Amino acid sequence: MLERCNSLDDLLLQVGNPLMLWFFQRRSAFMSQRRMKNYFWRAQIQSDPDGEYLRLHQAELESRTWSYIWVDWTCMPQSLRLPQEEGYFHRYLQTMSDIIRNCGFMYFYPPFEPRLWIFYEIAKYKLTCVGGIAMTSDIEPFLKHIDEMPKTGVQATLEKHKHRCSYDRDRQYLTSWLELLTQTYPGVELKRYEGTLVVNGEMHTFTPFPQWNDGKYSQGQLA
């Protein structure tokens, strides 16, 4: 795919082509790396210049016997998104949830901040994957907030703990997903864009998913 692109813009704006920006890497090659491009909310460019978080991953993988490691390069651009990034972001929404659900999830987060995208990422994995997720110190606040949602409601939990993201429509999208995740179990009828979930003839409601075709995705940037 990359060989067909002459620039980064070409890659971001490939209409109609699935985004599969991931690859398998030999375990030995990954373990020998000294740097890894890493993005957090703390920095706009490179938030792990000394390879601290790379070494944490390598230490975690040291005892594993895997021959290959699956590297996912599909980062979700945050604010401010350029038009090219906007197109890429919109298309990647189609596969992001499946990747979180179907892949092994390894993480090392900086000190806690109530970031809504991170909260969704952890909630999606915890609520849809078999085997659960370990209570480690860097995600302990997120897991506690996940357990609150079925009791107090998604929007009340988000408001209480001030989970935030850069764009209002991102927040709408993630709120809808979280409401859905806390209500879903086998044998249901789901209508995402109507905001209804029918279980044994009983209707439940959640905030309808935004209709992206009605306008540009990133509208109403939050301060």
JSON list of C-alpha atoms in Angstrom, two decimals:
[
{"chain": "A", "resi": 1, "resn": "MET", "atom": "CA", "xyz": [0.00, 0.00, 0.00]},
{"chain": "A", "resi": 2, "resn": "LEU", "atom": "CA", "xyz": [2.77, 2.43, 0.91]},
{"chain": "A", "resi": 3, "resn": "GLU", "atom": "CA", "xyz": [4.49, 1.86, -2.45]},
{"chain": "A", "resi": 4, "resn": "ARG", "atom": "CA", "xyz": [1.43, 3.39, -4.20]},
{"chain": "A", "resi": 5, "resn": "CYS", "atom": "CA", "xyz": [1.74, 6.64, -2.24]},
{"chain": "A", "resi": 6, "resn": "ASN", "atom": "CA", "xyz": [3.92, 9.58, -3.21]},
{"chain": "A", "resi": 7, "resn": "SER", "atom": "CA", "xyz": [3.24, 11.57, -0.05]},
{"chain": "A", "resi": 8, "resn": "LEU", "atom": "CA", "xyz": [1.65, 11.35, 3.38]},
{"chain": "A", "resi": 9, "resn": "ASP", "atom": "CA", "xyz": [-1.40, 13.16, 1.99]},
{"chain": "A", "resi": 10, "resn": "ASP", "atom": "CA", "xyz": [-1.87, 10.36, -0.56]},
{"chain": "A", "resi": 11, "resn": "LEU", "atom": "CA", "xyz": [-1.88, 7.83, 2.26]},
{"chain": "A", "resi": 12, "resn": "LEU", "atom": "CA", "xyz": [-4.34, 9.73, 4.44]},
{"chain": "A", "resi": 13, "resn": "LEU", "atom": "CA", "xyz": [-6.81, 10.41, 1.62]},
{"chain": "A", "resi": 14, "resn": "GLN", "atom": "CA", "xyz": [-7.02, 6.97, -0.03]},
{"chain": "A", "resi": 15, "resn": "VAL", "atom": "CA", "xyz": [-10.78, 6.85, -0.54]},
{"chain": "A", "resi": 16, "resn": "GLY", "atom": "CA", "xyz": [-12.33, 3.40, -0.61]},
{"chain": "A", "resi": 17, "resn": "ASN", "atom": "CA", "xyz": [-9.25, 1.49, 0.52]},
{"chain": "A", "resi": 18, "resn": "PRO", "atom": "CA", "xyz": [-9.29, -0.21, 3.92]},
{"chain": "A", "resi": 19, "resn": "LEU", "atom": "CA", "xyz": [-6.86, 1.15, 6.46]},
{"chain": "A", "resi": 20, "resn": "MET", "atom": "CA", "xyz": [-4.58, -1.68, 7.50]},
{"chain": "A", "resi": 21, "resn": "LEU", "atom": "CA", "xyz": [-1.57, 0.16, 8.82]},
{"chain": "A", "resi": 22, "resn": "TRP", "atom": "CA", "xyz": [-0.17, -2.66, 10.90]},
{"chain": "A", "resi": 23, "resn": "PHE", "atom": "CA", "xyz": [2.50, -5.29, 10.43]},
{"chain": "A", "resi": 24, "resn": "PHE", "atom": "CA", "xyz": [4.15, -8.28, 12.06]},
{"chain": "A", "resi": 25, "resn": "GLN", "atom": "CA", "xyz": [7.68, -7.78, 13.35]},
{"chain": "A", "resi": 26, "resn": "ARG", "atom": "CA", "xyz": [10.10, -10.45, 14.43]},
{"chain": "A", "resi": 27, "resn": "ARG", "atom": "CA", "xyz": [10.30, -10.59, 18.20]},
{"chain": "A", "resi": 28, "resn": "SER", "atom": "CA", "xyz": [14.09, -10.35, 18.05]},
{"chain": "A", "resi": 29, "resn": "ALA", "atom": "CA", "xyz": [13.87, -7.13, 16.00]},
{"chain": "A", "resi": 30, "resn": "PHE", "atom": "CA", "xyz": [11.39, -5.53, 18.39]},
{"chain": "A", "resi": 31, "resn": "MET", "atom": "CA", "xyz": [13.48, -6.47, 21.41]},
{"chain": "A", "resi": 32, "resn": "SER", "atom": "CA", "xyz": [16.60, -4.91, 19.86]},
{"chain": "A", "resi": 33, "resn": "GLN", "atom": "CA", "xyz": [14.97, -1.50, 19.22]},
{"chain": "A", "resi": 34, "resn": "ARG", "atom": "CA", "xyz": [16.13, 1.52, 21.18]},
{"chain": "A", "resi": 35, "resn": "ARG", "atom": "CA", "xyz": [13.38, 3.93, 20.16]},
{"chain": "A", "resi": 36, "resn": "MET", "atom": "CA", "xyz": [9.68, 3.70, 19.42]},
{"chain": "A", "resi": 37, "resn": "LYS", "atom": "CA", "xyz": [7.41, 6.45, 18.20]},
{"chain": "A", "resi": 38, "resn": "ASN", "atom": "CA", "xyz": [5.02, 7.00, 21.06]},
{"chain": "A", "resi": 39, "resn": "TYR", "atom": "CA", "xyz": [2.24, 9.55, 21.55]},
{"chain": "A", "resi": 40, "resn": "PHE", "atom": "CA", "xyz": [0.51, 10.64, 24.73]},
{"chain": "A", "resi": 41, "resn": "TRP", "atom": "CA", "xyz": [-1.45, 13.72, 25.70]},
{"chain": "A", "resi": 42, "resn": "ARG", "atom": "CA", "xyz": [1.66, 15.21, 27.32]},
{"chain": "A", "resi": 43, "resn": "ALA", "atom": "CA", "xyz": [3.38, 16.24, 24.08]},
{"chain": "A", "resi": 44, "resn": "GLN", "atom": "CA", "xyz": [2.41, 17.15, 20.50]},
{"chain": "A", "resi": 45, "resn": "ILE", "atom": "CA", "xyz": [5.38, 15.42, 18.85]},
{"chain": "A", "resi": 46, "resn": "GLN", "atom": "CA", "xyz": [7.27, 12.65, 20.64]},
{"chain": "A", "resi": 47, "resn": "SER", "atom": "CA", "xyz": [6.37, 12.00, 24.25]},
{"chain": "A", "resi": 48, "resn": "ASP", "atom": "CA", "xyz": [8.85, 9.17, 24.84]},
{"chain": "A", "resi": 49, "resn": "PRO", "atom": "CA", "xyz": [12.14, 10.51, 23.40]},
{"chain": "A", "resi": 50, "resn": "ASP", "atom": "CA", "xyz": [14.33, 8.44, 25.74]},
{"chain": "A", "resi": 51, "resn": "GLY", "atom": "CA", "xyz": [12.56, 5.14, 25.06]},
{"chain": "A", "resi": 52, "resn": "GLU", "atom": "CA", "xyz": [11.27, 4.71, 28.61]},
{"chain": "A", "resi": 53, "resn": "TYR", "atom": "CA", "xyz": [7.95, 3.17, 27.54]},
{"chain": "A", "resi": 54, "resn": "LEU", "atom": "CA", "xyz": [9.64, 1.03, 24.87]},
{"chain": "A", "resi": 55, "resn": "ARG", "atom": "CA", "xyz": [11.82, -0.54, 27.56]},
{"chain": "A", "resi": 56, "resn": "LEU", "atom": "CA", "xyz": [8.73, -1.24, 29.69]},
{"chain": "A", "resi": 57, "resn": "HIS", "atom": "CA", "xyz": [7.17, -3.13, 26.78]},
{"chain": "A", "resi": 58, "resn": "GLN", "atom": "CA", "xyz": [10.38, -5.02, 26.11]},
{"chain": "A", "resi": 59, "resn": "ALA", "atom": "CA", "xyz": [10.67, -6.04, 29.75]},
{"chain": "A", "resi": 60, "resn": "GLU", "atom": "CA", "xyz": [7.05, -7.27, 29.71]},
{"chain": "A", "resi": 61, "resn": "LEU", "atom": "CA", "xyz": [7.71, -9.33, 26.57]},
{"chain": "A", "resi": 62, "resn": "GLU", "atom": "CA", "xyz": [11.04, -10.76, 27.74]},
{"chain": "A", "resi": 63, "resn": "SER", "atom": "CA", "xyz": [9.52, -13.92, 29.18]},
{"chain": "A", "resi": 64, "resn": "ARG", "atom": "CA", "xyz": [7.16, -14.53, 26.26]},
{"chain": "A", "resi": 65, "resn": "THR", "atom": "CA", "xyz": [7.83, -17.17, 23.64]},
{"chain": "A", "resi": 66, "resn": "TRP", "atom": "CA", "xyz": [6.14, -15.46, 20.70]},
{"chain": "A", "resi": 67, "resn": "SER", "atom": "CA", "xyz": [8.10, -15.39, 17.46]},
{"chain": "A", "resi": 68, "resn": "TYR", "atom": "CA", "xyz": [6.34, -12.28, 16.13]},
{"chain": "A", "resi": 69, "resn": "ILE", "atom": "CA", "xyz": [4.79, -9.13, 17.55]},
{"chain": "A", "resi": 70, "resn": "TRP", "atom": "CA", "xyz": [1.90, -7.37, 15.85]},
{"chain": "A", "resi": 71, "resn": "VAL", "atom": "CA", "xyz": [2.58, -3.65, 15.64]},
{"chain": "A", "resi": 72, "resn": "ASP", "atom": "CA", "xyz": [-0.42, -1.37, 15.09]},
{"chain": "A", "resi": 73, "resn": "TRP", "atom": "CA", "xyz": [0.46, 1.98, 13.52]},
{"chain": "A", "resi": 74, "resn": "THR", "atom": "CA", "xyz": [-3.09, 3.32, 13.32]},
{"chain": "A", "resi": 75, "resn": "CYS", "atom": "CA", "xyz": [-2.89, 6.25, 15.72]},
{"chain": "A", "resi": 76, "resn": "MET", "atom": "CA", "xyz": [-5.99, 8.44, 16.03]},
{"chain": "A", "resi": 77, "resn": "PRO", "atom": "CA", "xyz": [-5.11, 12.11, 15.38]},
{"chain": "A", "resi": 78, "resn": "GLN", "atom": "CA", "xyz": [-6.38, 14.47, 18.06]},
{"chain": "A", "resi": 79, "resn": "SER", "atom": "CA", "xyz": [-6.61, 18.26, 17.96]},
{"chain": "A", "resi": 80, "resn": "LEU", "atom": "CA", "xyz": [-6.12, 20.04, 15.83]},
{"chain": "A", "resi": 81, "resn": "ARG", "atom": "CA", "xyz": [-6.91, 17.73, 12.89]},
{"chain": "A", "resi": 82, "resn": "LEU", "atom": "CA", "xyz": [-5.93, 18.93, 9.45]},
{"chain": "A", "resi": 83, "resn": "PRO", "atom": "CA", "xyz": [-8.33, 18.13, 6.56]},
{"chain": "A", "resi": 84, "resn": "GLN", "atom": "CA", "xyz": [-6.13, 15.19, 5.51]},
{"chain": "A", "resi": 85, "resn": "GLU", "atom": "CA", "xyz": [-6.05, 13.88, 9.06]},
{"chain": "A", "resi": 86, "resn": "GLU", "atom": "CA", "xyz": [-9.80, 14.34, 9.26]},
{"chain": "A", "resi": 87, "resn": "GLY", "atom": "CA", "xyz": [-10.34, 11.99, 6.33]},
{"chain": "A", "resi": 88, "resn": "TYR", "atom": "CA", "xyz": [-7.97, 9.43, 7.81]},
{"chain": "A", "resi": 89, "resn": "PHE", "atom": "CA", "xyz": [-9.63, 9.73, 11.23]},
{"chain": "A", "resi": 90, "resn": "HIS", "atom": "CA", "xyz": [-13.11, 9.22, 9.79]},
{"chain": "A", "resi": 91, "resn": "ARG", "atom": "CA", "xyz": [-12.09, 6.07, 7.95]},
{"chain": "A", "resi": 92, "resn": "TYR", "atom": "CA", "xyz": [-10.21, 4.60, 10.88]},
{"chain": "A", "resi": 93, "resn": "LEU", "atom": "CA", "xyz": [-13.34, 4.82, 13.06]},
{"chain": "A", "resi": 94, "resn": "GLN", "atom": "CA", "xyz": [-14.63, 1.87, 11.01]},
{"chain": "A", "resi": 95, "resn": "THR", "atom": "CA", "xyz": [-11.94, -0.51, 12.30]},
{"chain": "A", "resi": 96, "resn": "MET", "atom": "CA", "xyz": [-10.77, 0.93, 15.62]},
{"chain": "A", "resi": 97, "resn": "SER", "atom": "CA", "xyz": [-13.30, -0.87, 17.85]},
{"chain": "A", "resi": 98, "resn": "ASP", "atom": "CA", "xyz": [-12.64, -4.25, 16.23]},
{"chain": "A", "resi": 99, "resn": "ILE", "atom": "CA", "xyz": [-8.89, -3.85, 16.69]},
{"chain": "A", "resi": 100, "resn": "ILE", "atom": "CA", "xyz": [-9.30, -3.08, 20.40]},
{"chain": "A", "resi": 101, "resn": "ARG", "atom": "CA", "xyz": [-11.64, -6.04, 20.88]},
{"chain": "A", "resi": 102, "resn": "ASN", "atom": "CA", "xyz": [-9.69, -8.64, 18.90]},
{"chain": "A", "resi": 103, "resn": "CYS", "atom": "CA", "xyz": [-6.08, -7.90, 19.84]},
{"chain": "A", "resi": 104, "resn": "GLY", "atom": "CA", "xyz": [-3.88, -8.46, 22.83]},
{"chain": "A", "resi": 105, "resn": "PHE", "atom": "CA", "xyz": [-3.90, -5.19, 24.73]},
{"chain": "A", "resi": 106, "resn": "MET", "atom": "CA", "xyz": [-0.60, -4.01, 26.23]},
{"chain": "A", "resi": 107, "resn": "TYR", "atom": "CA", "xyz": [-0.34, -0.58, 27.78]},
{"chain": "A", "resi": 108, "resn": "PHE", "atom": "CA", "xyz": [1.83, 1.65, 29.94]},
{"chain": "A", "resi": 109, "resn": "TYR", "atom": "CA", "xyz": [0.13, 4.97, 30.57]},
{"chain": "A", "resi": 110, "resn": "PRO", "atom": "CA", "xyz": [1.59, 8.14, 32.08]},
{"chain": "A", "resi": 111, "resn": "PRO", "atom": "CA", "xyz": [0.13, 9.41, 35.39]},
{"chain": "A", "resi": 112, "resn": "PHE", "atom": "CA", "xyz": [-3.66, 9.47, 35.28]},
{"chain": "A", "resi": 113, "resn": "GLU", "atom": "CA", "xyz": [-5.56, 12.17, 33.45]},
{"chain": "A", "resi": 114, "resn": "PRO", "atom": "CA", "xyz": [-9.30, 11.84, 32.68]},
{"chain": "A", "resi": 115, "resn": "ARG", "atom": "CA", "xyz": [-8.89, 11.44, 28.91]},
{"chain": "A", "resi": 116, "resn": "LEU", "atom": "CA", "xyz": [-12.08, 10.15, 27.27]},
{"chain": "A", "resi": 117, "resn": "TRP", "atom": "CA", "xyz": [-10.41, 8.36, 24.36]},
{"chain": "A", "resi": 118, "resn": "ILE", "atom": "CA", "xyz": [-8.20, 6.39, 26.76]},
{"chain": "A", "resi": 119, "resn": "PHE", "atom": "CA", "xyz": [-11.22, 5.66, 28.96]},
{"chain": "A", "resi": 120, "resn": "TYR", "atom": "CA", "xyz": [-13.12, 4.29, 25.96]},
{"chain": "A", "resi": 121, "resn": "GLU", "atom": "CA", "xyz": [-10.15, 2.20, 24.85]},
{"chain": "A", "resi": 122, "resn": "ILE", "atom": "CA", "xyz": [-9.88, 0.50, 28.23]},
{"chain": "A", "resi": 123, "resn": "ALA", "atom": "CA", "xyz": [-13.67, 0.15, 28.64]},
{"chain": "A", "resi": 124, "resn": "LYS", "atom": "CA", "xyz": [-14.03, -1.44, 25.21]},
{"chain": "A", "resi": 125, "resn": "TYR", "atom": "CA", "xyz": [-11.40, -4.04, 26.01]},
{"chain": "A", "resi": 126, "resn": "LYS", "atom": "CA", "xyz": [-12.62, -4.77, 29.54]},
{"chain": "A", "resi": 127, "resn": "LEU", "atom": "CA", "xyz": [-16.30, -5.09, 28.60]},
{"chain": "A", "resi": 128, "resn": "THR", "atom": "CA", "xyz": [-15.92, -7.16, 25.41]},
{"chain": "A", "resi": 129, "resn": "CYS", "atom": "CA", "xyz": [-12.92, -9.45, 25.93]},
{"chain": "A", "resi": 130, "resn": "VAL", "atom": "CA", "xyz": [-12.79, -12.82, 27.68]},
{"chain": "A", "resi": 131, "resn": "GLY", "atom": "CA", "xyz": [-10.38, -13.09, 30.59]},
{"chain": "A", "resi": 132, "resn": "GLY", "atom": "CA", "xyz": [-10.67, -9.57, 31.94]},
{"chain": "A", "resi": 133, "resn": "ILE", "atom": "CA", "xyz": [-7.91, -7.03, 32.41]},
{"chain": "A", "resi": 134, "resn": "ALA", "atom": "CA", "xyz": [-5.41, -6.74, 35.25]},
{"chain": "A", "resi": 135, "resn": "MET", "atom": "CA", "xyz": [-5.81, -3.97, 37.82]},
{"chain": "A", "resi": 136, "resn": "THR", "atom": "CA", "xyz": [-2.52, -2.10, 37.38]},
{"chain": "A", "resi": 137, "resn": "SER", "atom": "CA", "xyz": [-1.80, 1.26, 38.97]},
{"chain": "A", "resi": 138, "resn": "ASP", "atom": "CA", "xyz": [-1.80, 3.20, 35.69]},
{"chain": "A", "resi": 139, "resn": "ILE", "atom": "CA", "xyz": [-5.36, 2.18, 34.78]},
{"chain": "A", "resi": 140, "resn": "GLU", "atom": "CA", "xyz": [-6.88, 1.67, 38.24]},
{"chain": "A", "resi": 141, "resn": "PRO", "atom": "CA", "xyz": [-8.85, 4.97, 38.13]},
{"chain": "A", "resi": 142, "resn": "PHE", "atom": "CA", "xyz": [-10.23, 4.10, 34.68]},
{"chain": "A", "resi": 143, "resn": "LEU", "atom": "CA", "xyz": [-11.37, 0.65, 35.84]},
{"chain": "A", "resi": 144, "resn": "LYS", "atom": "CA", "xyz": [-13.11, 2.12, 38.87]},
{"chain": "A", "resi": 145, "resn": "HIS", "atom": "CA", "xyz": [-14.94, 4.60, 36.63]},
{"chain": "A", "resi": 146, "resn": "ILE", "atom": "CA", "xyz": [-15.96, 1.75, 34.30]},
{"chain": "A", "resi": 147, "resn": "ASP", "atom": "CA", "xyz": [-17.53, -0.07, 37.23]},
{"chain": "A", "resi": 148, "resn": "GLU", "atom": "CA", "xyz": [-19.46, 3.11, 38.12]},
{"chain": "A", "resi": 149, "resn": "MET", "atom": "CA", "xyz": [-21.14, 3.48, 34.74]},
{"chain": "A", "resi": 150, "resn": "PRO", "atom": "CA", "xyz": [-23.82, 0.75, 35.07]},
{"chain": "A", "resi": 151, "resn": "LYS", "atom": "CA", "xyz": [-24.76, 2.10, 38.52]},
{"chain": "A", "resi": 152, "resn": "THR", "atom": "CA", "xyz": [-24.82, 5.86, 37.97]},
{"chain": "A", "resi": 153, "resn": "GLY", "atom": "CA", "xyz": [-25.05, 6.16, 34.17]},
{"chain": "A", "resi": 154, "resn": "VAL", "atom": "CA", "xyz": [-22.43, 6.90, 31.55]},
{"chain": "A", "resi": 155, "resn": "GLN", "atom": "CA", "xyz": [-22.96, 10.63, 31.23]},
{"chain": "A", "resi": 156, "resn": "ALA", "atom": "CA", "xyz": [-23.10, 11.12, 35.00]},
{"chain": "A", "resi": 157, "resn": "THR", "atom": "CA", "xyz": [-19.82, 9.21, 35.38]},
{"chain": "A", "resi": 158, "resn": "LEU", "atom": "CA", "xyz": [-18.09, 11.20, 32.65]},
{"chain": "A", "resi": 159, "resn": "GLU", "atom": "CA", "xyz": [-19.27, 14.47, 34.13]},
{"chain": "A", "resi": 160, "resn": "LYS", "atom": "CA", "xyz": [-18.31, 13.52, 37.69]},
{"chain": "A", "resi": 161, "resn": "HIS", "atom": "CA", "xyz": [-14.74, 12.62, 36.77]},
{"chain": "A", "resi": 162, "resn": "LYS", "atom": "CA", "xyz": [-14.34, 15.29, 34.05]},
{"chain": "A", "resi": 163, "resn": "HIS", "atom": "CA", "xyz": [-13.34, 12.92, 31.26]},
{"chain": "A", "resi": 164, "resn": "ARG", "atom": "CA", "xyz": [-12.57, 15.11, 28.29]},
{"chain": "A", "resi": 165, "resn": "CYS", "atom": "CA", "xyz": [-11.51, 15.13, 24.66]},
{"chain": "A", "resi": 166, "resn": "SER", "atom": "CA", "xyz": [-10.68, 17.88, 22.20]},
{"chain": "A", "resi": 167, "resn": "TYR", "atom": "CA", "xyz": [-13.79, 17.75, 20.03]},
{"chain": "A", "resi": 168, "resn": "ASP", "atom": "CA", "xyz": [-17.45, 17.81, 20.99]},
{"chain": "A", "resi": 169, "resn": "ARG", "atom": "CA", "xyz": [-18.39, 15.27, 18.30]},
{"chain": "A", "resi": 170, "resn": "ASP", "atom": "CA", "xyz": [-15.68, 12.92, 19.53]},
{"chain": "A", "resi": 171, "resn": "ARG", "atom": "CA", "xyz": [-17.37, 13.11, 22.91]},
{"chain": "A", "resi": 172, "resn": "GLN", "atom": "CA", "xyz": [-20.77, 12.38, 21.36]},
{"chain": "A", "resi": 173, "resn": "TYR", "atom": "CA", "xyz": [-19.38, 9.35, 19.55]},
{"chain": "A", "resi": 174, "resn": "LEU", "atom": "CA", "xyz": [-17.60, 7.92, 22.59]},
{"chain": "A", "resi": 175, "resn": "THR", "atom": "CA", "xyz": [-20.55, 8.56, 24.91]},
{"chain": "A", "resi": 176, "resn": "SER", "atom": "CA", "xyz": [-22.79, 6.57, 22.58]},
{"chain": "A", "resi": 177, "resn": "TRP", "atom": "CA", "xyz": [-20.32, 3.68, 22.49]},
{"chain": "A", "resi": 178, "resn": "LEU", "atom": "CA", "xyz": [-19.96, 3.64, 26.28]},
{"chain": "A", "resi": 179, "resn": "GLU", "atom": "CA", "xyz": [-23.73, 3.69, 26.80]},
{"chain": "A", "resi": 180, "resn": "LEU", "atom": "CA", "xyz": [-24.05, 0.81, 24.38]},
{"chain": "A", "resi": 181, "resn": "LEU", "atom": "CA", "xyz": [-21.22, -1.21, 25.95]},
{"chain": "A", "resi": 182, "resn": "THR", "atom": "CA", "xyz": [-22.79, -1.03, 29.40]},
{"chain": "A", "resi": 183, "resn": "GLN", "atom": "CA", "xyz": [-26.14, -2.39, 28.13]},
{"chain": "A", "resi": 184, "resn": "THR", "atom": "CA", "xyz": [-25.19, -5.02, 25.52]},
{"chain": "A", "resi": 185, "resn": "TYR", "atom": "CA", "xyz": [-25.47, -8.78, 25.94]},
{"chain": "A", "resi": 186, "resn": "PRO", "atom": "CA", "xyz": [-26.44, -11.67, 23.56]},
{"chain": "A", "resi": 187, "resn": "GLY", "atom": "CA", "xyz": [-29.88, -11.68, 21.96]},
{"chain": "A", "resi": 188, "resn": "VAL", "atom": "CA", "xyz": [-30.52, -7.98, 21.45]},
{"chain": "A", "resi": 189, "resn": "GLU", "atom": "CA", "xyz": [-31.75, -5.77, 18.63]},
{"chain": "A", "resi": 190, "resn": "LEU", "atom": "CA", "xyz": [-29.56, -2.72, 18.18]},
{"chain": "A", "resi": 191, "resn": "LYS", "atom": "CA", "xyz": [-30.27, 0.42, 16.14]},
{"chain": "A", "resi": 192, "resn": "ARG", "atom": "CA", "xyz": [-27.23, 2.64, 16.54]},
{"chain": "A", "resi": 193, "resn": "TYR", "atom": "CA", "xyz": [-28.51, 5.72, 14.75]},
{"chain": "A", "resi": 194, "resn": "GLU", "atom": "CA", "xyz": [-31.96, 5.62, 16.36]},
{"chain": "A", "resi": 195, "resn": "GLY", "atom": "CA", "xyz": [-30.47, 5.09, 19.83]},
{"chain": "A", "resi": 196, "resn": "THR", "atom": "CA", "xyz": [-32.56, 2.04, 20.73]},
{"chain": "A", "resi": 197, "resn": "LEU", "atom": "CA", "xyz": [-31.68, -1.36, 22.15]},
{"chain": "A", "resi": 198, "resn": "VAL", "atom": "CA", "xyz": [-34.45, -3.98, 22.39]},
{"chain": "A", "resi": 199, "resn": "VAL", "atom": "CA", "xyz": [-34.03, -6.95, 24.76]},
{"chain": "A", "resi": 200, "resn": "ASN", "atom": "CA", "xyz": [-36.84, -9.50, 25.14]},
{"chain": "A", "resi": 201, "resn": "GLY", "atom": "CA", "xyz": [-39.32, -6.95, 23.88]},
{"chain": "A", "resi": 202, "resn": "GLU", "atom": "CA", "xyz": [-38.18, -4.25, 26.32]},
{"chain": "A", "resi": 203, "resn": "MET", "atom": "CA", "xyz": [-36.71, -1.11, 24.79]},
{"chain": "A", "resi": 204, "resn": "HIS", "atom": "CA", "xyz": [-33.72, 0.70, 26.24]},
{"chain": "A", "resi": 205, "resn": "THR", "atom": "CA", "xyz": [-32.37, 3.97, 24.91]},
{"chain": "A", "resi": 206, "resn": "PHE", "atom": "CA", "xyz": [-28.95, 5.58, 24.57]},
{"chain": "A", "resi": 207, "resn": "THR", "atom": "CA", "xyz": [-27.60, 8.68, 22.88]},
{"chain": "A", "resi": 208, "resn": "PRO", "atom": "CA", "xyz": [-27.85, 8.03, 19.09]},
{"chain": "A", "resi": 209, "resn": "PHE", "atom": "CA", "xyz": [-24.60, 7.74, 17.17]},
{"chain": "A", "resi": 210, "resn": "PRO", "atom": "CA", "xyz": [-23.80, 10.84, 15.09]},
{"chain": "A", "resi": 211, "resn": "GLN", "atom": "CA", "xyz": [-24.58, 10.61, 11.37]},
{"chain": "A", "resi": 212, "resn": "TRP", "atom": "CA", "xyz": [-21.18, 11.44, 9.87]},
{"chain": "A", "resi": 213, "resn": "ASN", "atom": "CA", "xyz": [-22.52, 12.01, 6.38]},
{"chain": "A", "resi": 214, "resn": "ASP", "atom": "CA", "xyz": [-24.49, 15.02, 7.61]},
{"chain": "A", "resi": 215, "resn": "GLY", "atom": "CA", "xyz": [-21.39, 17.17, 7.84]},
{"chain": "A", "resi": 216, "resn": "LYS", "atom": "CA", "xyz": [-17.78, 17.40, 8.78]},
{"chain": "A", "resi": 217, "resn": "TYR", "atom": "CA", "xyz": [-16.86, 15.10, 11.65]},
{"chain": "A", "resi": 218, "resn": "SER", "atom": "CA", "xyz": [-14.93, 17.42, 13.94]},
{"chain": "A", "resi": 219, "resn": "GLN", "atom": "CA", "xyz": [-17.39, 20.16, 14.76]},
{"chain": "A", "resi": 220, "resn": "GLY", "atom": "CA", "xyz": [-17.49, 22.17, 17.95]},
{"chain": "A", "resi": 221, "resn": "GLN", "atom": "CA", "xyz": [-14.00, 21.96, 19.34]},
{"chain": "A", "resi": 222, "resn": "LEU", "atom": "CA", "xyz": [-13.91, 22.11, 23.11]},
{"chain": "A", "resi": 223, "resn": "ALA", "atom": "CA", "xyz": [-11.59, 24.41, 25.03]}
]
